[in-house]
XYZ file of C-alpha atoms in Angstrom:
757
model
C 18.861 -81.154 17.231
C 19.497 -83.701 20.012
C 16.862 -86.213 21.125
C 16.495 -84.550 24.517
C 15.985 -81.184 22.887
C 13.448 -82.607 20.446
C 11.445 -84.136 23.256
C 11.090 -80.716 24.876
C 8.842 -79.685 21.983
C 5.541 -81.505 22.386
C 4.390 -80.507 18.878
C 4.186 -77.609 16.501
C 2.269 -74.582 17.713
C -1.328 -74.542 16.475
C -3.072 -71.234 15.813
C -6.660 -70.726 16.928
C -9.125 -68.728 14.862
C -9.202 -65.006 15.558
C -12.479 -63.108 15.981
C -13.124 -60.310 13.501
C -10.830 -57.290 14.046
C -8.747 -59.067 16.678
C -4.956 -59.379 16.560
C -2.300 -61.450 18.289
C 0.463 -59.929 20.413
C 3.469 -61.796 21.771
C 5.661 -61.591 24.847
C 9.317 -62.609 24.850
C 10.351 -64.360 28.050
C 13.691 -63.943 29.799
C 16.152 -66.764 29.237
C 16.709 -66.678 32.983
C 13.917 -66.354 35.478
C 15.910 -67.723 38.394
C 19.619 -67.748 39.300
C 19.128 -64.455 41.154
C 18.272 -62.715 37.900
C 21.595 -63.618 36.308
C 22.216 -65.508 33.091
C 23.234 -69.180 33.245
C 26.964 -69.541 34.004
C 29.334 -70.116 31.096
C 26.914 -69.180 28.315
C 25.816 -65.866 26.811
C 22.101 -65.246 27.163
C 22.069 -63.831 23.608
C 22.353 -67.324 22.167
C 19.841 -69.032 24.434
C 16.652 -70.398 22.887
C 13.698 -68.057 22.477
C 10.471 -68.620 24.404
C 7.294 -66.595 23.763
C 3.615 -66.582 24.600
C 0.811 -65.210 22.438
C -2.211 -63.173 23.542
C -5.324 -62.338 21.536
C -6.694 -58.801 21.725
C -9.471 -56.732 20.194
C -7.627 -54.126 18.119
C -9.909 -51.402 19.437
C -8.897 -52.027 23.071
C -5.526 -53.768 23.054
C -2.718 -52.780 25.464
C 0.408 -50.865 24.335
C 2.697 -52.800 22.015
C 5.691 -52.360 19.724
C 5.426 -53.322 16.039
C 8.503 -54.819 14.399
C 9.582 -53.830 10.875
C 12.124 -56.222 9.385
C 12.848 -58.436 6.405
C 11.934 -62.102 6.430
C 14.974 -63.078 4.402
C 18.643 -62.333 4.837
C 19.354 -58.824 6.149
C 22.281 -58.190 3.780
C 22.483 -58.320 -0.006
C 24.927 -61.220 -0.029
C 24.478 -63.433 3.038
C 27.178 -65.574 4.583
C 27.121 -68.788 2.462
C 27.932 -70.900 5.526
C 24.486 -70.072 6.888
C 22.880 -72.045 4.047
C 25.100 -75.114 4.177
C 22.427 -77.496 5.450
C 19.195 -76.002 4.158
C 17.739 -73.449 1.754
C 14.496 -73.243 3.738
C 13.869 -69.716 4.991
C 11.862 -70.517 8.116
C 13.858 -73.275 9.759
C 14.970 -71.761 13.081
C 12.936 -73.053 16.052
C 11.588 -71.010 18.934
C 9.270 -72.103 21.762
C 5.744 -70.740 21.648
C 3.844 -71.762 24.773
C 5.993 -74.869 24.962
C 5.463 -75.857 21.341
C 7.592 -75.555 18.230
C 7.346 -72.547 15.929
C 9.725 -71.987 13.015
C 10.988 -68.529 12.090
C 13.702 -67.124 9.825
C 17.233 -66.586 11.058
C 16.929 -62.802 10.834
C 13.766 -62.786 12.961
C 15.312 -65.145 15.510
C 18.303 -62.787 15.799
C 15.935 -59.850 16.265
C 14.025 -61.660 19.011
C 17.296 -62.368 20.805
C 18.261 -58.693 20.724
C 14.833 -57.644 22.008
C 15.111 -60.119 24.861
C 18.597 -58.953 25.789
C 17.472 -55.352 26.045
C 14.511 -56.392 28.193
C 16.808 -58.332 30.492
C 19.312 -55.494 30.753
C 16.522 -53.112 31.624
C 15.228 -55.542 34.244
C 18.643 -56.082 35.879
C 19.686 -52.429 35.705
C 16.687 -50.167 35.080
C 18.833 -47.033 35.087
C 21.348 -48.133 32.483
C 19.487 -46.319 29.689
C 18.927 -43.048 31.535
C 21.239 -41.037 29.279
C 20.385 -42.517 25.897
C 17.657 -42.824 23.314
C 16.870 -46.231 24.796
C 15.440 -44.585 27.912
C 12.289 -43.728 25.958
C 11.901 -47.386 25.114
C 12.736 -48.560 28.625
C 10.045 -46.282 30.032
C 7.403 -48.023 27.935
C 7.680 -51.319 29.771
C 8.621 -50.324 33.299
C 10.853 -53.374 33.438
C 8.061 -55.800 32.518
C 8.129 -58.025 29.415
C 6.881 -55.989 26.472
C 4.177 -56.841 23.957
C 5.116 -57.033 20.284
C 3.314 -57.385 17.000
C 5.408 -59.337 14.456
C 3.680 -60.417 11.263
C 5.442 -63.768 10.781
C 4.333 -64.900 14.256
C 1.132 -62.956 14.891
C -0.485 -63.960 11.572
C -1.203 -67.544 10.609
C 0.528 -67.265 7.246
C -0.899 -70.512 5.829
C -4.484 -69.397 6.409
C -5.200 -67.186 3.384
C -8.455 -65.848 4.840
C -6.822 -64.797 8.106
C -3.858 -63.394 6.239
C -6.152 -61.214 4.109
C -8.121 -60.052 7.160
C -4.945 -59.146 9.058
C -3.418 -57.346 6.054
C -6.579 -55.226 5.948
C -5.797 -54.215 9.567
C -2.116 -53.463 8.982
C -2.654 -49.731 8.721
C -4.427 -49.652 12.082
C -1.841 -51.970 13.644
C 1.068 -49.638 12.890
C -0.906 -46.476 13.625
C -1.865 -47.742 17.078
C 1.572 -49.124 17.959
C 3.368 -47.317 20.761
C 6.425 -47.476 18.546
C 7.799 -49.244 15.499
C 11.212 -50.879 15.734
C 13.163 -51.276 12.514
C 15.392 -54.349 12.748
C 18.172 -54.168 10.132
C 19.818 -57.424 11.198
C 22.948 -58.218 13.140
C 25.798 -55.748 12.885
C 28.980 -56.565 10.987
C 32.494 -55.198 10.906
C 31.305 -52.167 8.900
C 28.356 -51.069 11.061
C 30.282 -49.130 13.701
C 32.062 -47.027 11.097
C 28.789 -46.427 9.242
C 27.101 -45.287 12.455
C 29.908 -42.832 13.151
C 29.633 -41.489 9.608
C 25.890 -41.078 9.884
C 26.120 -39.209 13.182
C 28.922 -37.048 11.813
C 26.685 -35.816 9.016
C 23.549 -35.519 11.089
C 24.650 -33.894 14.337
C 25.114 -30.450 12.822
C 21.566 -30.399 11.481
C 19.685 -32.499 14.058
C 17.972 -29.391 15.441
C 17.071 -28.132 11.949
C 14.575 -30.195 9.977
C 15.457 -30.247 6.317
C 12.970 -28.422 4.095
C 10.407 -30.241 2.027
C 11.288 -28.100 -0.977
C 14.248 -25.780 -1.530
C 16.514 -25.153 1.473
C 16.861 -21.767 3.127
C 20.152 -19.920 2.827
C 21.409 -21.155 6.196
C 20.282 -24.722 5.601
C 21.808 -24.582 2.136
C 25.133 -23.567 3.637
C 25.046 -26.533 6.004
C 24.103 -28.892 3.172
C 26.960 -27.644 1.005
C 29.434 -28.087 3.842
C 28.223 -31.602 4.534
C 28.236 -32.418 0.831
C 31.901 -31.471 0.631
C 32.674 -33.645 3.663
C 30.803 -36.519 2.070
C 32.786 -36.255 -1.149
C 36.011 -36.393 0.880
C 35.142 -39.535 2.846
C 37.934 -42.130 3.081
C 37.216 -45.231 1.026
C 36.748 -47.436 4.089
C 34.100 -45.115 5.532
C 32.417 -44.816 2.162
C 32.272 -48.584 1.902
C 30.822 -48.980 5.391
C 28.186 -46.341 4.716
C 27.271 -47.918 1.373
C 26.913 -51.358 2.935
C 24.605 -50.085 5.687
C 22.329 -48.352 3.167
C 22.364 -51.487 0.986
C 20.754 -53.674 3.647
C 17.738 -55.506 2.282
C 15.319 -53.804 4.686
C 15.561 -50.649 2.563
C 14.311 -52.523 -0.513
C 11.335 -54.229 1.177
C 7.869 -53.130 0.046
C 5.999 -53.327 3.361
C 8.428 -51.049 5.216
C 6.942 -48.004 3.456
C 3.599 -48.337 5.213
C 5.150 -49.474 8.491
C 7.475 -46.541 9.122
C 5.164 -43.953 7.587
C 2.174 -44.793 9.791
C 3.985 -45.379 13.098
C 4.113 -42.336 15.360
C 7.554 -43.210 16.751
C 10.219 -45.221 14.923
C 13.559 -46.519 16.207
C 16.219 -48.527 14.394
C 18.392 -51.360 15.663
C 21.292 -53.038 13.862
C 22.846 -55.637 16.136
C 24.017 -53.835 19.236
C 23.550 -50.388 17.668
C 20.341 -48.491 18.408
C 19.318 -45.076 17.044
C 16.395 -42.800 16.217
C 14.886 -43.252 12.744
C 14.827 -39.456 12.372
C 18.602 -39.531 11.958
C 18.212 -41.704 8.867
C 15.419 -39.529 7.473
C 17.431 -36.351 7.956
C 20.473 -37.964 6.400
C 18.395 -38.997 3.398
C 17.240 -35.401 3.061
C 20.803 -34.152 3.294
C 22.027 -36.501 0.586
C 19.070 -35.814 -1.676
C 19.624 -32.049 -1.569
C 23.273 -32.345 -2.505
C 24.974 -33.318 -5.717
C 27.713 -35.120 -3.835
C 25.906 -38.419 -3.393
C 24.738 -38.480 -7.006
C 28.287 -37.617 -8.012
C 29.551 -40.547 -6.008
C 27.167 -42.822 -7.854
C 28.601 -41.728 -11.210
C 32.210 -40.687 -10.790
C 33.067 -43.449 -8.365
C 31.126 -46.266 -10.021
C 34.277 -48.228 -10.795
C 35.596 -47.647 -7.276
C 32.313 -48.756 -5.751
C 32.424 -51.972 -7.733
C 35.701 -52.756 -6.015
C 34.545 -51.545 -2.595
C 31.064 -53.025 -2.452
C 30.728 -55.703 -5.136
C 31.972 -58.436 -2.849
C 29.228 -57.477 -0.398
C 26.416 -56.431 -2.727
C 25.761 -57.684 -6.286
C 24.597 -54.191 -7.210
C 27.616 -52.038 -6.430
C 25.781 -48.755 -6.130
C 22.194 -49.810 -5.417
C 22.566 -47.937 -2.153
C 22.335 -44.642 -4.056
C 18.556 -45.215 -4.222
C 18.256 -45.250 -0.434
C 18.715 -41.502 0.235
C 15.856 -40.656 -2.143
C 13.701 -43.317 -0.467
C 14.426 -41.868 2.983
C 13.733 -38.343 1.796
C 10.403 -39.400 0.306
C 9.488 -41.313 3.466
C 10.119 -38.174 5.506
C 7.869 -36.172 3.184
C 5.099 -38.788 3.318
C 5.273 -39.001 7.124
C 5.074 -35.221 7.374
C 1.994 -35.112 5.147
C 0.234 -37.760 7.236
C 0.918 -35.761 10.387
C -1.027 -32.935 8.745
C -3.865 -35.230 7.703
C -2.916 -35.582 4.042
C -2.063 -38.742 2.126
C 0.047 -39.046 -1.003
C -1.830 -39.888 -4.165
C -1.605 -43.160 -6.038
C 0.932 -41.908 -8.577
C 3.333 -40.638 -5.891
C 3.074 -43.791 -3.793
C 3.448 -46.080 -6.818
C 6.664 -44.344 -7.847
C 7.913 -44.511 -4.246
C 7.406 -48.284 -3.982
C 8.112 -49.105 -7.643
C 11.601 -50.470 -7.010
C 10.741 -52.192 -3.717
C 10.690 -55.969 -3.428
C 7.793 -58.238 -2.551
C 7.430 -62.001 -2.950
C 3.626 -61.755 -3.233
C 2.568 -59.690 -6.300
C -0.816 -58.769 -4.773
C 1.021 -56.961 -1.976
C 1.971 -54.316 -4.541
C -1.552 -53.037 -3.960
C -2.374 -54.323 -0.481
C 0.796 -52.849 1.069
C -0.194 -49.287 0.137
C -3.920 -49.334 0.917
C -3.540 -47.492 4.235
C -1.300 -44.700 2.920
C -2.851 -43.895 -0.481
C -5.435 -41.135 -0.822
C -7.496 -42.905 -3.497
C -7.905 -45.997 -1.287
C -9.083 -44.084 1.781
C -12.069 -46.110 3.035
C -13.398 -43.174 5.041
C -14.115 -41.373 1.781
C -15.453 -44.315 -0.228
C -16.488 -47.245 1.935
C -18.701 -48.720 -0.777
C -15.797 -49.244 -3.208
C -13.083 -50.171 -0.684
C -10.508 -52.696 -1.857
C -10.463 -55.742 0.409
C -7.325 -57.919 0.398
C -7.984 -61.341 -1.110
C -5.050 -63.654 -1.802
C -7.250 -65.991 -3.829
C -8.094 -63.288 -6.346
C -6.172 -63.526 -9.673
C -3.249 -61.094 -9.814
C -4.434 -59.375 -12.984
C -7.833 -58.717 -11.392
C -6.204 -57.234 -8.258
C -4.229 -54.818 -10.446
C -7.105 -53.862 -12.751
C -9.530 -53.429 -9.826
C -7.027 -51.075 -8.170
C -6.632 -49.030 -11.361
C -10.401 -48.814 -11.823
C -10.773 -47.602 -8.226
C -8.143 -44.922 -8.811
C -9.774 -43.774 -12.061
C -13.181 -43.674 -10.391
C -11.893 -41.565 -7.493
C -9.697 -39.210 -9.539
C -11.920 -39.069 -12.629
C -8.841 -38.977 -14.855
C -6.353 -41.228 -16.676
C -3.222 -40.422 -14.656
C -2.685 -44.137 -13.986
C -1.581 -44.520 -17.610
C 1.694 -42.765 -16.772
C 2.613 -45.782 -14.606
C 2.454 -48.230 -17.516
C 5.939 -49.490 -18.342
C 7.337 -51.116 -21.464
C 5.004 -53.979 -22.418
C 8.044 -56.279 -22.750
C 8.659 -56.029 -19.001
C 5.196 -57.154 -17.996
C 5.165 -60.410 -16.033
C 1.382 -60.834 -15.688
C 0.299 -61.949 -19.179
C -3.451 -61.424 -18.711
C -3.117 -57.698 -18.059
C -4.608 -55.316 -20.629
C -2.133 -52.876 -22.178
C -3.586 -49.913 -20.226
C -3.014 -51.493 -16.803
C 0.402 -51.111 -15.121
C 2.124 -54.324 -14.099
C 2.977 -53.368 -10.526
C 4.831 -56.658 -10.001
C 7.602 -55.975 -12.534
C 9.080 -53.184 -10.407
C 9.275 -50.763 -13.336
C 7.075 -47.723 -13.689
C 6.631 -45.473 -16.712
C 8.979 -42.570 -17.336
C 8.503 -39.623 -14.972
C 7.416 -36.475 -16.797
C 8.629 -33.404 -14.956
C 7.371 -30.965 -17.571
C 3.589 -30.730 -17.700
C 2.091 -29.451 -20.904
C 0.518 -26.439 -19.214
C -1.481 -25.321 -22.267
C -2.875 -28.854 -22.519
C -4.331 -28.432 -19.014
C -6.061 -25.188 -19.885
C -7.009 -25.524 -23.537
C -10.578 -26.745 -24.002
C -10.043 -29.654 -26.361
C -13.155 -31.475 -25.247
C -16.716 -30.421 -24.660
C -16.970 -32.017 -21.196
C -15.207 -30.782 -18.062
C -14.961 -34.271 -16.537
C -13.475 -37.125 -18.540
C -15.947 -39.842 -19.509
C -14.037 -43.036 -18.633
C -15.584 -46.479 -19.053
C -14.248 -49.943 -18.313
C -15.945 -52.727 -20.278
C -14.368 -55.954 -19.051
C -10.754 -55.432 -20.186
C -11.480 -52.581 -22.592
C -10.856 -48.955 -21.633
C -13.134 -46.510 -23.463
C -12.094 -42.832 -23.584
C -12.385 -39.690 -25.695
C -9.339 -38.471 -27.601
C -7.866 -36.545 -30.525
C -5.164 -37.983 -32.738
C -2.273 -35.495 -32.742
C 0.364 -37.009 -35.047
C 1.852 -40.241 -36.366
C 5.349 -41.657 -35.821
C 7.208 -41.443 -39.105
C 10.780 -42.592 -38.404
C 12.737 -44.384 -35.704
C 16.528 -44.909 -35.508
C 18.200 -48.121 -36.525
C 18.964 -50.456 -33.655
C 22.315 -51.890 -32.580
C 23.731 -54.748 -34.608
C 23.192 -57.302 -31.824
C 19.444 -56.500 -31.659
C 19.709 -54.523 -28.453
C 16.861 -52.239 -27.507
C 19.387 -49.411 -27.281
C 19.426 -46.676 -29.917
C 23.001 -45.921 -31.057
C 23.959 -42.271 -31.428
C 24.631 -42.666 -35.168
C 21.014 -43.643 -35.717
C 19.776 -40.755 -33.559
C 21.825 -38.239 -35.539
C 20.487 -39.687 -38.778
C 16.983 -39.259 -37.400
C 17.654 -35.575 -36.738
C 19.271 -35.175 -40.179
C 16.129 -36.392 -41.943
C 13.534 -34.789 -39.652
C 12.479 -32.379 -42.378
C 12.977 -29.223 -40.321
C 15.847 -26.724 -39.992
C 18.968 -28.739 -39.093
C 20.051 -26.472 -36.236
C 16.570 -26.723 -34.749
C 16.619 -30.482 -35.317
C 19.902 -30.985 -33.407
C 18.689 -28.688 -30.650
C 15.529 -30.779 -30.420
C 17.585 -33.993 -30.307
C 19.755 -33.172 -27.291
C 16.718 -31.747 -25.514
C 14.710 -34.896 -26.265
C 17.495 -37.073 -24.842
C 17.358 -35.007 -21.634
C 13.560 -34.660 -21.877
C 14.337 -30.937 -21.643
C 14.961 -31.188 -17.891
C 18.331 -30.734 -16.230
C 19.011 -30.277 -12.552
C 15.362 -29.220 -12.016
C 15.570 -26.636 -14.821
C 12.694 -26.913 -17.313
C 13.118 -26.034 -20.122
C 16.901 -26.295 -20.191
C 18.595 -22.929 -20.927
C 19.900 -22.525 -24.481
C 23.489 -22.215 -23.236
C 23.373 -25.899 -22.336
C 23.738 -26.630 -26.062
C 27.487 -26.093 -25.525
C 27.506 -29.561 -23.966
C 25.739 -31.290 -26.848
C 28.987 -32.337 -28.652
C 30.228 -33.967 -25.421
C 26.806 -35.517 -24.882
C 26.761 -37.072 -28.357
C 30.371 -38.210 -27.987
C 29.685 -39.831 -24.611
C 26.798 -41.761 -26.153
C 29.202 -42.912 -28.868
C 31.826 -44.176 -26.410
C 29.176 -46.009 -24.379
C 27.566 -47.723 -27.368
C 25.812 -50.890 -26.275
C 27.533 -54.248 -26.662
C 26.589 -57.795 -25.761
C 26.806 -58.782 -22.125
C 30.283 -59.926 -21.174
C 31.962 -58.171 -24.098
C 35.719 -57.657 -23.735
C 37.371 -54.253 -23.904
C 38.550 -55.098 -27.410
C 35.016 -55.988 -28.518
C 33.727 -52.732 -27.050
C 36.447 -50.845 -28.923
C 35.383 -52.509 -32.181
C 31.731 -51.574 -31.579
C 32.705 -47.940 -30.902
C 34.840 -47.893 -34.053
C 31.949 -49.191 -36.184
C 29.507 -46.671 -34.752
C 32.006 -43.826 -35.128
C 32.018 -44.386 -38.897
C 28.267 -43.701 -38.981
C 28.728 -40.649 -36.750
C 31.539 -39.292 -38.956
C 29.439 -39.665 -42.099
C 26.357 -38.009 -40.562
C 28.415 -35.152 -39.067
C 29.817 -34.442 -42.510
C 26.284 -34.385 -43.958
C 25.104 -31.932 -41.310
C 28.010 -29.573 -41.927
C 27.673 -29.798 -45.696
C 24.001 -28.809 -45.570
C 24.237 -26.357 -42.655
C 27.672 -25.181 -41.398
C 26.074 -23.599 -38.304
C 25.521 -27.105 -36.887
C 29.269 -27.437 -36.183
C 28.978 -26.080 -32.620
C 26.351 -28.711 -31.786
C 28.274 -31.737 -33.071
C 31.467 -33.585 -32.106
C 34.403 -32.385 -34.144
C 35.431 -34.524 -37.107
C 38.999 -34.587 -35.789
C 37.834 -36.137 -32.507
C 35.776 -38.771 -34.316
C 38.742 -39.586 -36.573
C 40.972 -39.880 -33.511
C 38.551 -42.413 -32.051
C 38.649 -44.468 -35.226
C 42.462 -44.427 -35.496
C 43.111 -45.009 -31.795
C 40.638 -47.832 -31.283
C 41.028 -49.516 -34.683
C 44.702 -50.062 -33.879
C 44.081 -51.048 -30.258
C 45.879 -54.236 -29.193
C 43.867 -57.370 -28.518
C 45.147 -57.205 -24.935
C 43.491 -53.816 -24.289
C 41.996 -53.650 -20.805
C 38.776 -51.964 -19.738
C 40.811 -49.429 -17.786
C 42.830 -48.544 -20.883
C 39.676 -48.204 -22.996
C 37.940 -46.002 -20.426
C 41.030 -43.816 -20.184
C 41.094 -43.392 -23.955
C 37.383 -42.477 -24.022
C 37.915 -39.949 -21.221
C 40.599 -38.346 -23.378
C 38.187 -37.965 -26.305
C 35.586 -36.461 -23.985
C 38.204 -34.071 -22.598
C 38.763 -32.616 -26.074
C 35.056 -31.858 -26.584
C 34.630 -30.328 -23.124
C 37.640 -28.095 -23.790
C 35.858 -26.850 -26.894
C 32.790 -26.010 -24.788
C 34.931 -23.530 -22.830
C 36.373 -22.067 -26.049
C 32.942 -21.742 -27.693
C 31.455 -20.092 -24.587
C 34.071 -17.332 -24.730
C 33.949 -17.040 -28.526
C 30.169 -16.624 -28.647
C 29.953 -14.363 -25.589
C 27.769 -16.685 -23.465
C 30.282 -17.265 -20.650
C 28.044 -15.416 -18.099
C 25.099 -17.692 -18.981
C 27.344 -20.761 -18.688
C 28.547 -19.612 -15.253
C 24.924 -19.274 -14.169
C 24.151 -22.784 -15.416
C 27.121 -24.300 -13.582
C 26.565 -22.218 -10.428
C 28.865 -23.988 -7.987
C 29.096 -23.334 -4.263
C 31.462 -20.372 -4.635
C 31.632 -17.738 -7.390
C 34.087 -18.330 -10.224
C 35.765 -15.411 -12.058
C 35.662 -17.237 -15.384
C 34.701 -20.646 -16.704
C 37.479 -23.217 -16.592
C 37.693 -26.686 -18.075
C 37.451 -28.160 -14.566
C 34.096 -26.435 -14.019
C 32.678 -27.635 -17.332
C 33.917 -31.199 -16.761
C 32.454 -31.256 -13.252
C 29.096 -29.998 -14.517
C 28.991 -32.632 -17.249
C 29.874 -35.513 -14.940
C 27.726 -34.498 -11.976
C 24.676 -33.058 -13.725
C 24.457 -34.325 -17.301
C 25.571 -37.912 -16.820
C 23.199 -38.746 -13.936
C 20.336 -37.329 -16.012
C 21.293 -39.316 -19.105
C 22.007 -42.529 -17.254
C 18.653 -42.288 -15.488
C 16.672 -42.098 -18.736
C 18.785 -43.246 -21.647
C 18.852 -45.734 -23.355
C 15.450 -46.639 -21.845
C 14.064 -43.674 -23.778
C 13.264 -44.492 -27.410
C 13.574 -41.443 -29.652
C 11.366 -41.031 -32.725
C 10.340 -38.361 -35.237
C 6.764 -37.661 -36.287
C 5.340 -37.123 -39.743
C 5.183 -33.392 -38.978
C 8.892 -33.287 -38.028
C 8.785 -33.216 -34.213
C 11.080 -35.376 -32.078
C 9.816 -37.272 -29.067
C 10.694 -40.002 -26.624
C 8.851 -42.959 -25.134
C 9.881 -45.902 -22.975
C 8.203 -48.479 -25.190
C 9.717 -49.682 -28.460
C 7.605 -47.943 -31.102
C 7.275 -48.468 -34.843
C 6.352 -46.181 -37.743
C 2.591 -45.896 -37.929
C 2.043 -45.745 -34.166
C -0.176 -42.786 -33.345
C 0.219 -39.925 -30.879
C -3.004 -39.077 -29.079
C -4.251 -36.571 -26.541
C -6.819 -38.256 -24.287
C -9.437 -36.493 -22.240
C -8.346 -36.907 -18.616
C -4.572 -36.935 -19.124
C -2.200 -33.964 -19.238
C 0.381 -35.682 -21.433
C 0.273 -37.112 -24.941
C 0.379 -40.890 -25.326
C 1.240 -43.373 -28.053
C -1.385 -45.848 -29.213
C -0.889 -48.694 -31.682
C -3.800 -49.405 -34.079
C -5.029 -53.007 -33.879
C -7.535 -55.059 -35.857
C -11.173 -54.293 -35.189
C -10.630 -50.581 -34.630
C -9.194 -50.933 -31.123
C -5.828 -49.707 -29.870
C -3.003 -50.997 -27.719
C -1.433 -48.609 -25.224
C 2.323 -48.064 -25.737
C 3.055 -45.424 -23.103
C 3.106 -41.778 -22.219
C 5.401 -39.784 -24.465
C 7.535 -36.688 -24.323
C 7.437 -34.408 -27.388
C 10.118 -31.774 -27.770
C 8.741 -28.291 -28.232
C 5.218 -27.008 -27.936
C 2.299 -29.135 -28.954
C 0.623 -27.463 -31.887
C -2.660 -26.560 -30.319
C -3.786 -24.551 -33.329
C -3.903 -27.866 -35.158
C -6.106 -29.288 -32.400
C -8.637 -26.532 -32.834
C -8.550 -26.953 -36.600
C -9.090 -30.677 -36.284
C -12.096 -30.196 -34.033
C -13.856 -28.277 -36.780
C -12.625 -30.535 -39.562
C -15.074 -32.996 -41.026
C -12.603 -35.820 -41.572
C -12.962 -38.711 -39.099
C -9.293 -38.583 -38.035
C -9.532 -34.932 -37.034
C -12.532 -34.961 -34.684
C -12.772 -35.941 -31.032
C -13.343 -39.660 -31.111
C -14.515 -42.310 -28.675
C -11.908 -45.073 -28.810
C -11.315 -48.427 -27.127
C -7.950 -49.512 -25.729
C -7.461 -53.221 -25.042
């Protein structure tokens, strides 16, 4: 910065203290106020310095304003490295605030420039927006400078007390805003193509809101048509679309509350401006089709080539459609006076990013039913950035338990190894780690209705960091599979098959329980999965074999060696199954296929490439999927298989192509979403189950009063327990045993009051 420029800033801007329930609003000034209303000659007004003034207003009587939703950091996943040549400081771009210096981030400065340009265009030519979405915006200001609320400027971020007070008002700020503007950052060479793609998919359904649940016949027809178009997108368009949906705004935590509470939301990306409803409808379209999920699986390798140079996570954008669909649902509920509950909101924001861990709670206060201050003013959570993080999290959980009078918060607890806040008790979710517990789609309906406990309402106590509840011990974990050789947390398929072999129950039932446990008995919203789906179990087991875990950075040859080693275990266990029970053959990979894997990969050259290895594994999978077609016809279940596949148009008979498509577009997304995060175990009574936590023999399965799902607890010294996680158990829980245990005199059989630390 030149000396003359530096002298124009008398000093840094100094904030004054705000009265209680007051907010600041800012005005952006034109970069030309003279020159007959024209920009300075020889220079674009877009790049002129920003000048603003700040006004203080009582939030209950403030004038109309627009609230900005944006990301403080870089707007794209991988920013231009030349932008960080001289500094790594985020807020280092100067603007003038009432003649003094105020530093903002580059992305915010760019957003302020775009806002100013639109104001100036509207002032010079008020009618230029008469035939566009921008006319609505232009009408708000009548050509005058608009008022904005922007957190980085309107909140004194270094004053923790003010910051907490303003965060407590955030819900009201966005509710009262005339509109919310989403600023995605400056456009790039891909944005125009992405915009065209988005409009192409949205225009046909813009007059038809997508359903909250299952689509009607007509809407379903439109969705199927658009899904087919999506799957046929040229690579360049696919890349552009992926890059737009990968922008960092979509991963920011605070945006959930901002766009959900605002009555009107628009989006701007550089020079492009559009209605937020188009994004929400597009998210709904993609969520209701298999095409986008298919793209995330079948085209993973392609996406790595298309997007990896732009985004470190090649297909992270596949999360965005679900986010948009959920945002649309949450907005719709709020319009009808209903808020999502804590579990729903926590899962919605679980993968979002926040630099301040406490914001994991504070950012959802205004949109979560359990935190509604109108219903419980006495126990309202007040933001406090001086409060220890573990206390913020535990206080939130206690508030939820007090309001709900149940233990549903336990389902949010993730693997204890992922926790980043060491002082947290085992029963409290670590909201900062970005990982929530496994979703359980199948409720144990009998567990809801069966009277296991004498009280209707769960008696839940919190004693410092102890959780005291009533429960019945259901079973004990007896066996777990052996782990991979390199001490990975993954469970190799050989170990899983051995677990089923030694479960102590009928071997056909054991294998059936195994593939269902891997899928958690849910497939494409079908629960339980139809029996005909067992035709895919050989391909499922084989796929798990060919994707056996290896160390990070392993070469194709090293992967081939790991598959070869694991295939020896699989071959031996398959032989044992067939020797003891020949009827298990249709549920297992064929011995000839396993031998082919061993021969082909054992003799693989050291120069084998990943592409060659993947091609070989696809060939092995092809053989097993071919057998699924043969077995369907041989056993007379082809009609049931056709119903399971159920593509857009009727098929006269099941072909290999149909089976392969079903496996890749339905099975693989389900498996990849849950496995290998799911740890499979067998109980002492012979049932198979799955849990996200690493469990050990001796861990106990409990049913707790106030929770509809069984959980795993680990006995500790002093008679207390550590919480391991909610668990899925394949098959029906044996409720007759519960009733027997209630009348049994032994201590382990009765309802007990236990403490979880």
